[in-house]
Amino acid sequence: MIQDRIPAGGNLWIDAQATRWRLLIQTNGVERTLVEAETGQPIRYAAAFAAQRRLDDSAVLRPEEIDQVVVGWSNKDESWHLGLMLSAALAQARGSRWCELAHWEDPLTTRHPMTASAAGERLATVIGRPFAFVKAKTDAPNANPVPPPAPSAPRPAFELPPSRRDSYASQPSLAADAALPLSDPYGHYVVPAAPVPAPAAPLNPALSAPPPPLPPLPIALDSWILRQPTPALLVLERVGSWGRTRLLRTLWYTFLSGVFLLLSVGSLTSGIALPRIGPIRVEFQNRVLVDIPSPPPETLVIAGFFCAALMLVLAFAQFIGAVTAIKRIEIDGEMRTVRGMQGRRPAWTIPAAELEAVYATLVVQRIHLENRPRTRKVSYGELTLLEKEGTFTFLGALGSMEPIPVTDTATNDDVVLPLTLYAADTPIQVAALAIGRTLNLPARCDQRVR
């Protein structure tokens, strides 16, 4: 007998009834529907599920658009995965046929195959599509679906690992944006593995004391401010002076363009002689080094029109740059994504599964190690995200900061060290720790000595 309530990884539950199948997310006793299927009806899904799985905004998936329901094993994350194999037409639009629904971590491959298979079988029955089961094979991939295992003993209840964060918010409506676990391009839920730690600094006796609390937000950077509107959401927003500066530049360039245009037109229509430029002649010891004759009388008029056009182009560039620039970056701990927003639509999205760490880069003053000062100057700080492929995504910078304390372990070397609360002495470091906590990523401090 297939149990009606099936637990899955990432605080997910599957409600598998005879004629109804739902994928739920549960936090603090409140359930929220992500996907819902009923016999004879299209599958309905929440908007956030559509965004993460690259589905269209119709919130409906018809059974004929699904080739089969598949449960299979992935060596990549040692988990069982339940998902839909979509039709070729949908695959062409979204770039993949695979659409994951749930996963079960199972390094031994023997704990959850029955659970995953039961959830997949019931979904296939409800929507009337074929079901395939891919056995776990750790020595070589197995892409040939085989019949699912027959249920035998009662399935053990799934227990979330202690390290799994309970960070998914809950809302009661299917139509509202739903939070769901993050996936990589294949659709797997990903919890970043612990990074290889950087070389540890010598033991500091002060570290035996409890760490100080993380300073409260907001944190002001040069042209950004980091706020925390909800416990699981950080927002980097452009400060108001950034927009005003670009508006003033646009107006200034427009004004200069008008001045040059008026001077040029006035020279042509005033009825007086056009302004002239005399010849340029440079002599040294009775030798002529430079001899440039006078240009035509209309040269300055042409230059005026050119400068007017140039100022107009600069004004337009400032205006377009201000309109199209990313003015809001959302660090979403529920969906574990970083989104650069243009208005209400994301211009780019980086899943946390594709990130290695949050970096706080500091350019610090060289100090005398034999006669250590109490503080050292910080001339520049930068906040970035390090992607696993090795590229950095810039988030913000700070040009002036208070001096930081000089500890017994301080060096004059360029070094990257794990960032902890003990060493969070600058706004850049505090911001890196806050973002790392929200995304469940390590934070690192990149020290550059100048």
Short mmCIF file of N, CA, C and O in Angstrom, two decimals, residues 93-197:
data_model
loop_
_atom_site.label_atom_id
_atom_site.label_comp_id
_atom_site.label_asym_id
_atom_site.label_seq_id
_atom_site.Cartn_x
_atom_site.Cartn_y
_atom_site.Cartn_z
N ALA A 93 12.11 24.90 -25.76
CA ALA A 93 11.87 26.24 -25.24
C ALA A 93 12.64 26.50 -23.95
O ALA A 93 13.12 27.61 -23.72
N ARG A 94 12.78 25.48 -23.09
CA ARG A 94 13.41 25.69 -21.78
C ARG A 94 14.82 25.15 -21.69
O ARG A 94 15.51 25.37 -20.69
N GLY A 95 15.30 24.43 -22.72
CA GLY A 95 16.68 23.97 -22.75
C GLY A 95 16.94 22.63 -22.10
O GLY A 95 18.08 22.18 -22.05
N SER A 96 15.92 21.95 -21.61
CA SER A 96 16.10 20.64 -20.98
C SER A 96 14.76 19.93 -20.90
O SER A 96 13.72 20.57 -20.72
N ARG A 97 14.81 18.62 -21.01
CA ARG A 97 13.58 17.83 -20.87
C ARG A 97 13.28 17.52 -19.41
O ARG A 97 12.15 17.18 -19.08
N TRP A 98 14.28 17.57 -18.56
CA TRP A 98 14.12 17.16 -17.17
C TRP A 98 13.56 18.29 -16.32
O TRP A 98 14.06 19.42 -16.36
N CYS A 99 12.55 18.00 -15.54
CA CYS A 99 11.97 18.97 -14.60
C CYS A 99 11.81 18.27 -13.26
O CYS A 99 10.93 17.42 -13.09
N GLU A 100 12.67 18.60 -12.32
CA GLU A 100 12.66 17.92 -11.02
C GLU A 100 11.51 18.38 -10.14
O GLU A 100 11.13 19.56 -10.14
N LEU A 101 10.97 17.43 -9.37
CA LEU A 101 9.93 17.72 -8.40
C LEU A 101 10.42 17.56 -6.96
O LEU A 101 10.13 18.40 -6.12
N ALA A 102 11.15 16.49 -6.68
CA ALA A 102 11.60 16.23 -5.31
C ALA A 102 12.86 15.39 -5.35
O ALA A 102 13.22 14.81 -6.39
N HIS A 103 13.54 15.32 -4.21
CA HIS A 103 14.75 14.50 -4.12
C HIS A 103 14.84 13.90 -2.72
O HIS A 103 14.22 14.40 -1.76
N TRP A 104 15.62 12.83 -2.61
CA TRP A 104 15.88 12.16 -1.34
C TRP A 104 17.37 11.85 -1.25
O TRP A 104 17.89 11.07 -2.06
N GLU A 105 18.04 12.44 -0.29
CA GLU A 105 19.46 12.14 -0.11
C GLU A 105 19.62 10.72 0.43
O GLU A 105 18.96 10.34 1.39
N ASP A 106 20.50 9.98 -0.19
CA ASP A 106 20.65 8.56 0.17
C ASP A 106 22.01 8.06 -0.30
O ASP A 106 22.12 7.37 -1.32
N PRO A 107 23.09 8.37 0.42
CA PRO A 107 24.42 7.96 -0.04
C PRO A 107 24.57 6.45 -0.20
O PRO A 107 25.36 6.00 -1.03
N LEU A 108 23.81 5.66 0.58
CA LEU A 108 23.93 4.21 0.49
C LEU A 108 23.05 3.61 -0.61
O LEU A 108 23.13 2.41 -0.87
N THR A 109 22.20 4.41 -1.22
CA THR A 109 21.31 4.02 -2.33
C THR A 109 20.22 3.04 -1.92
O THR A 109 19.47 2.57 -2.76
N THR A 110 20.11 2.70 -0.63
CA THR A 110 19.16 1.66 -0.22
C THR A 110 18.06 2.16 0.70
O THR A 110 17.14 1.40 1.04
N ARG A 111 18.13 3.42 1.11
CA ARG A 111 17.19 3.88 2.13
C ARG A 111 15.88 4.38 1.54
O ARG A 111 14.82 4.19 2.12
N HIS A 112 15.94 5.05 0.38
CA HIS A 112 14.75 5.73 -0.14
C HIS A 112 14.30 5.32 -1.53
O HIS A 112 13.47 6.03 -2.11
N PRO A 113 14.76 4.26 -2.14
CA PRO A 113 14.25 3.94 -3.47
C PRO A 113 12.75 3.62 -3.46
O PRO A 113 12.03 3.97 -4.38
N MET A 114 12.28 2.94 -2.39
CA MET A 114 10.86 2.62 -2.29
C MET A 114 10.02 3.89 -2.13
O MET A 114 8.98 4.04 -2.77
N THR A 115 10.52 4.81 -1.29
CA THR A 115 9.78 6.05 -1.05
C THR A 115 9.66 6.86 -2.33
O THR A 115 8.58 7.33 -2.70
N ALA A 116 10.79 7.04 -3.04
CA ALA A 116 10.77 7.81 -4.27
C ALA A 116 9.91 7.13 -5.33
O ALA A 116 9.15 7.79 -6.06
N SER A 117 10.02 5.81 -5.42
CA SER A 117 9.23 5.07 -6.41
C SER A 117 7.74 5.19 -6.13
O SER A 117 6.93 5.35 -7.05
N ALA A 118 7.35 5.12 -4.84
CA ALA A 118 5.93 5.22 -4.50
C ALA A 118 5.37 6.58 -4.90
O ALA A 118 4.27 6.68 -5.46
N ALA A 119 6.14 7.65 -4.62
CA ALA A 119 5.68 8.98 -4.99
C ALA A 119 5.55 9.12 -6.50
O ALA A 119 4.59 9.70 -7.01
N GLY A 120 6.52 8.57 -7.24
CA GLY A 120 6.46 8.66 -8.70
C GLY A 120 5.35 7.84 -9.30
O GLY A 120 4.68 8.27 -10.25
N GLU A 121 5.13 6.64 -8.79
CA GLU A 121 4.05 5.78 -9.29
C GLU A 121 2.69 6.43 -9.11
O GLU A 121 1.86 6.42 -10.04
N ARG A 122 2.47 7.01 -7.95
CA ARG A 122 1.17 7.61 -7.70
C ARG A 122 0.95 8.81 -8.62
O ARG A 122 -0.16 9.01 -9.15
N LEU A 123 1.98 9.65 -8.83
CA LEU A 123 1.85 10.78 -9.74
C LEU A 123 1.56 10.30 -11.16
O LEU A 123 0.69 10.87 -11.85
N ALA A 124 2.27 9.28 -11.62
CA ALA A 124 2.03 8.76 -12.97
C ALA A 124 0.61 8.24 -13.13
O ALA A 124 -0.04 8.43 -14.16
N THR A 125 0.08 7.63 -12.07
CA THR A 125 -1.29 7.12 -12.12
C THR A 125 -2.30 8.27 -12.19
O THR A 125 -3.26 8.22 -12.95
N VAL A 126 -2.05 9.32 -11.40
CA VAL A 126 -2.99 10.44 -11.35
C VAL A 126 -3.06 11.16 -12.70
O VAL A 126 -4.15 11.50 -13.18
N ILE A 127 -1.91 11.39 -13.34
CA ILE A 127 -1.91 12.16 -14.59
C ILE A 127 -2.00 11.26 -15.82
O ILE A 127 -2.07 11.74 -16.95
N GLY A 128 -1.97 9.95 -15.62
CA GLY A 128 -2.12 9.02 -16.73
C GLY A 128 -0.94 8.99 -17.68
O GLY A 128 -1.12 8.88 -18.90
N ARG A 129 0.28 9.04 -17.13
CA ARG A 129 1.49 8.98 -17.96
C ARG A 129 2.35 7.81 -17.53
O ARG A 129 2.24 7.31 -16.40
N PRO A 130 3.24 7.31 -18.42
CA PRO A 130 4.10 6.18 -18.05
C PRO A 130 5.06 6.54 -16.91
O PRO A 130 5.40 7.70 -16.71
N PHE A 131 5.48 5.50 -16.20
CA PHE A 131 6.42 5.67 -15.10
C PHE A 131 7.66 4.82 -15.37
O PHE A 131 7.57 3.68 -15.84
N ALA A 132 8.84 5.39 -15.09
CA ALA A 132 10.10 4.67 -15.27
C ALA A 132 10.95 4.84 -14.03
O ALA A 132 10.94 5.91 -13.40
N PHE A 133 11.68 3.80 -13.68
CA PHE A 133 12.55 3.80 -12.51
C PHE A 133 13.97 3.45 -12.96
O PHE A 133 14.18 2.44 -13.64
N VAL A 134 14.94 4.29 -12.61
CA VAL A 134 16.34 4.06 -12.97
C VAL A 134 17.08 3.60 -11.72
O VAL A 134 17.17 4.33 -10.74
N LYS A 135 17.59 2.39 -11.77
CA LYS A 135 18.28 1.83 -10.61
C LYS A 135 19.56 2.60 -10.30
O LYS A 135 20.16 3.20 -11.18
N ALA A 136 19.96 2.55 -9.04
CA ALA A 136 21.23 3.16 -8.64
C ALA A 136 22.37 2.26 -9.09
O ALA A 136 22.34 1.05 -8.90
N LYS A 137 23.35 2.86 -9.71
CA LYS A 137 24.54 2.13 -10.12
C LYS A 137 25.72 3.07 -9.98
O LYS A 137 25.89 4.00 -10.77
N THR A 138 26.52 2.85 -8.99
CA THR A 138 27.58 3.81 -8.65
C THR A 138 28.82 3.65 -9.50
O THR A 138 29.61 4.57 -9.61
N ASP A 139 29.02 2.49 -10.13
CA ASP A 139 30.25 2.32 -10.90
C ASP A 139 30.11 2.83 -12.32
O ASP A 139 31.08 3.14 -12.98
N ALA A 140 28.91 2.93 -12.85
CA ALA A 140 28.69 3.45 -14.21
C ALA A 140 27.27 3.93 -14.30
O ALA A 140 26.37 3.37 -13.68
N PRO A 141 27.03 4.98 -15.06
CA PRO A 141 25.66 5.50 -15.17
C PRO A 141 24.75 4.52 -15.88
O PRO A 141 25.16 3.82 -16.79
N ASN A 142 23.50 4.48 -15.46
CA ASN A 142 22.53 3.59 -16.06
C ASN A 142 21.37 4.43 -16.54
O ASN A 142 20.66 5.03 -15.76
N ALA A 143 21.26 4.57 -17.86
CA ALA A 143 20.23 5.44 -18.42
C ALA A 143 19.02 4.68 -18.92
O ALA A 143 18.13 5.24 -19.50
N ASN A 144 18.97 3.35 -18.73
CA ASN A 144 17.86 2.56 -19.26
C ASN A 144 16.82 2.37 -18.16
O ASN A 144 17.10 1.72 -17.15
N PRO A 145 15.64 2.94 -18.32
CA PRO A 145 14.61 2.75 -17.29
C PRO A 145 14.22 1.28 -17.16
O PRO A 145 14.12 0.54 -18.16
N VAL A 146 14.00 0.85 -15.93
CA VAL A 146 13.58 -0.52 -15.66
C VAL A 146 12.35 -0.46 -14.81
O VAL A 146 12.03 0.58 -14.22
N PRO A 147 11.60 -1.55 -14.70
CA PRO A 147 10.39 -1.53 -13.87
C PRO A 147 10.72 -1.17 -12.44
O PRO A 147 11.78 -1.52 -11.93
N PRO A 148 9.86 -0.44 -11.78
CA PRO A 148 10.12 -0.02 -10.39
C PRO A 148 10.11 -1.22 -9.46
O PRO A 148 9.48 -2.25 -9.74
N PRO A 149 10.83 -1.13 -8.33
CA PRO A 149 10.85 -2.23 -7.38
C PRO A 149 9.49 -2.40 -6.73
O PRO A 149 8.76 -1.45 -6.49
N ALA A 150 9.15 -3.64 -6.45
CA ALA A 150 7.88 -3.93 -5.80
C ALA A 150 7.97 -3.56 -4.33
O ALA A 150 8.98 -3.86 -3.68
N PRO A 151 6.99 -2.88 -3.78
CA PRO A 151 7.05 -2.52 -2.36
C PRO A 151 7.00 -3.74 -1.48
O PRO A 151 6.32 -4.72 -1.77
N SER A 152 7.76 -3.71 -0.41
CA SER A 152 7.80 -4.86 0.49
C SER A 152 7.54 -4.38 1.91
O SER A 152 6.41 -4.22 2.32
N ALA A 153 8.64 -4.17 2.65
CA ALA A 153 8.49 -3.77 4.05
C ALA A 153 8.05 -2.32 4.13
O ALA A 153 8.25 -1.55 3.21
N PRO A 154 7.46 -1.92 5.24
CA PRO A 154 7.10 -0.51 5.40
C PRO A 154 8.33 0.38 5.30
O PRO A 154 9.41 0.03 5.76
N ARG A 155 8.14 1.54 4.70
CA ARG A 155 9.26 2.43 4.46
C ARG A 155 9.58 3.23 5.71
O ARG A 155 8.69 3.70 6.40
N PRO A 156 10.87 3.40 6.00
CA PRO A 156 11.22 4.21 7.18
C PRO A 156 10.91 5.67 6.93
O PRO A 156 10.94 6.14 5.82
N ALA A 157 10.58 6.35 7.99
CA ALA A 157 10.30 7.79 7.87
C ALA A 157 11.58 8.52 7.53
O ALA A 157 12.64 8.22 8.05
N PHE A 158 11.46 9.48 6.64
CA PHE A 158 12.63 10.27 6.23
C PHE A 158 12.94 11.31 7.29
O PHE A 158 12.05 11.97 7.79
N GLU A 159 14.22 11.45 7.64
CA GLU A 159 14.65 12.46 8.58
C GLU A 159 15.60 13.39 7.88
O GLU A 159 16.56 12.96 7.25
N LEU A 160 15.35 14.69 8.00
CA LEU A 160 16.23 15.67 7.39
C LEU A 160 17.56 15.68 8.13
O LEU A 160 17.60 15.54 9.35
N PRO A 161 18.67 15.83 7.41
CA PRO A 161 19.96 15.93 8.09
C PRO A 161 19.98 17.14 9.00
O PRO A 161 19.35 18.16 8.74
N PRO A 162 20.72 17.05 10.12
CA PRO A 162 20.76 18.19 11.04
C PRO A 162 21.28 19.45 10.40
O PRO A 162 20.96 20.54 10.83
N SER A 163 22.13 19.31 9.36
CA SER A 163 22.71 20.48 8.72
C SER A 163 21.75 21.20 7.80
O SER A 163 22.03 22.30 7.35
N ARG A 164 20.63 20.57 7.49
CA ARG A 164 19.68 21.21 6.57
C ARG A 164 19.01 22.39 7.25
O ARG A 164 18.45 22.26 8.33
N ARG A 165 19.07 23.54 6.65
CA ARG A 165 18.47 24.73 7.25
C ARG A 165 16.96 24.74 7.02
O ARG A 165 16.50 24.45 5.94
N ASP A 166 16.26 25.12 8.07
CA ASP A 166 14.80 25.25 7.96
C ASP A 166 14.50 26.69 7.58
O ASP A 166 14.13 27.51 8.41
N SER A 167 14.69 27.00 6.26
CA SER A 167 14.64 28.41 5.87
C SER A 167 13.59 28.71 4.82
O SER A 167 13.63 29.76 4.21
N TYR A 168 12.69 27.80 4.59
CA TYR A 168 11.70 28.04 3.53
C TYR A 168 10.44 28.64 4.13
O TYR A 168 9.82 28.09 5.04
N ALA A 169 10.08 29.80 3.63
CA ALA A 169 8.89 30.48 4.13
C ALA A 169 7.64 29.80 3.61
O ALA A 169 7.69 29.06 2.63
N SER A 170 6.53 30.08 4.26
CA SER A 170 5.28 29.41 3.90
C SER A 170 4.19 30.43 3.69
O SER A 170 4.08 31.41 4.41
N GLN A 171 3.36 30.17 2.68
CA GLN A 171 2.17 30.96 2.40
C GLN A 171 1.06 29.98 2.06
O GLN A 171 1.30 28.89 1.56
N PRO A 172 -0.18 30.35 2.27
CA PRO A 172 -1.26 29.38 2.12
C PRO A 172 -1.80 29.24 0.71
O PRO A 172 -2.67 28.44 0.49
N SER A 173 -1.33 30.00 -0.25
CA SER A 173 -1.97 30.03 -1.56
C SER A 173 -1.11 29.42 -2.63
O SER A 173 0.10 29.63 -2.67
N LEU A 174 -1.73 28.65 -3.53
CA LEU A 174 -1.01 28.09 -4.67
C LEU A 174 -0.71 29.17 -5.68
O LEU A 174 0.34 29.16 -6.32
N ALA A 175 -1.59 30.15 -5.84
CA ALA A 175 -1.39 31.17 -6.87
C ALA A 175 -0.27 32.12 -6.50
O ALA A 175 0.35 32.71 -7.36
N ALA A 176 -0.01 32.28 -5.21
CA ALA A 176 1.05 33.21 -4.80
C ALA A 176 2.40 32.63 -5.14
O ALA A 176 2.55 31.44 -5.35
N ASP A 177 3.40 33.48 -5.18
CA ASP A 177 4.75 33.01 -5.44
C ASP A 177 5.15 32.05 -4.34
O ASP A 177 5.07 32.36 -3.17
N ALA A 178 5.64 30.88 -4.72
CA ALA A 178 6.00 29.86 -3.76
C ALA A 178 7.51 29.75 -3.65
O ALA A 178 8.21 29.92 -4.61
N ALA A 179 7.97 29.47 -2.46
CA ALA A 179 9.40 29.21 -2.27
C ALA A 179 9.65 27.74 -2.46
O ALA A 179 8.85 26.91 -2.07
N LEU A 180 10.76 27.38 -3.04
CA LEU A 180 11.07 25.99 -3.26
C LEU A 180 12.56 25.83 -3.27
O LEU A 180 13.31 26.78 -3.45
N PRO A 181 13.05 24.61 -3.07
CA PRO A 181 14.49 24.41 -3.03
C PRO A 181 15.13 24.79 -4.35
O PRO A 181 14.54 24.67 -5.41
N LEU A 182 16.35 25.23 -4.24
CA LEU A 182 17.11 25.63 -5.41
C LEU A 182 17.55 24.41 -6.20
O LEU A 182 17.75 23.34 -5.65
N SER A 183 17.72 24.58 -7.49
CA SER A 183 18.19 23.47 -8.31
C SER A 183 19.34 23.94 -9.18
O SER A 183 19.47 25.12 -9.48
N ASP A 184 20.17 23.00 -9.57
CA ASP A 184 21.20 23.29 -10.55
C ASP A 184 20.59 23.15 -11.93
O ASP A 184 19.39 22.87 -12.06
N PRO A 185 21.35 23.35 -13.05
CA PRO A 185 20.73 23.28 -14.38
C PRO A 185 20.04 21.97 -14.66
O PRO A 185 19.13 21.90 -15.47
N TYR A 186 20.45 20.86 -13.98
CA TYR A 186 19.80 19.58 -14.21
C TYR A 186 18.52 19.43 -13.41
O TYR A 186 17.69 18.58 -13.68
N GLY A 187 18.37 20.32 -12.42
CA GLY A 187 17.16 20.25 -11.61
C GLY A 187 17.39 19.68 -10.24
O GLY A 187 16.47 19.53 -9.46
N HIS A 188 18.63 19.34 -9.86
CA HIS A 188 18.89 18.74 -8.57
C HIS A 188 18.90 19.79 -7.49
O HIS A 188 19.43 20.88 -7.68
N TYR A 189 18.34 19.46 -6.35
CA TYR A 189 18.49 20.34 -5.19
C TYR A 189 19.92 20.22 -4.70
O TYR A 189 20.46 19.13 -4.57
N VAL A 190 20.53 21.35 -4.46
CA VAL A 190 21.95 21.35 -4.17
C VAL A 190 22.21 22.03 -2.84
O VAL A 190 21.74 23.13 -2.60
N VAL A 191 22.91 21.36 -1.96
CA VAL A 191 23.47 21.97 -0.77
C VAL A 191 24.96 22.01 -0.97
O VAL A 191 25.59 20.98 -1.11
N PRO A 192 25.58 23.20 -1.08
CA PRO A 192 27.00 23.27 -1.39
C PRO A 192 27.82 22.49 -0.39
O PRO A 192 27.61 22.55 0.82
N ALA A 193 28.76 21.72 -0.91
CA ALA A 193 29.67 21.00 -0.06
C ALA A 193 30.58 21.97 0.67
O ALA A 193 30.82 23.09 0.23
N ALA A 194 31.07 21.53 1.80
CA ALA A 194 31.97 22.40 2.55
C ALA A 194 33.22 22.68 1.75
O ALA A 194 33.85 21.77 1.22
N PRO A 195 33.60 23.95 1.60
CA PRO A 195 34.78 24.27 0.79
C PRO A 195 36.05 23.83 1.49
O PRO A 195 36.08 23.64 2.70
N VAL A 196 37.09 23.66 0.70
CA VAL A 196 38.39 23.35 1.27
C VAL A 196 38.87 24.57 2.04
O VAL A 196 38.98 25.65 1.48
N PRO A 197 39.11 24.44 3.33
CA PRO A 197 39.45 25.62 4.11
C PRO A 197 40.78 26.19 3.70
O PRO A 197 41.69 25.49 3.28
#
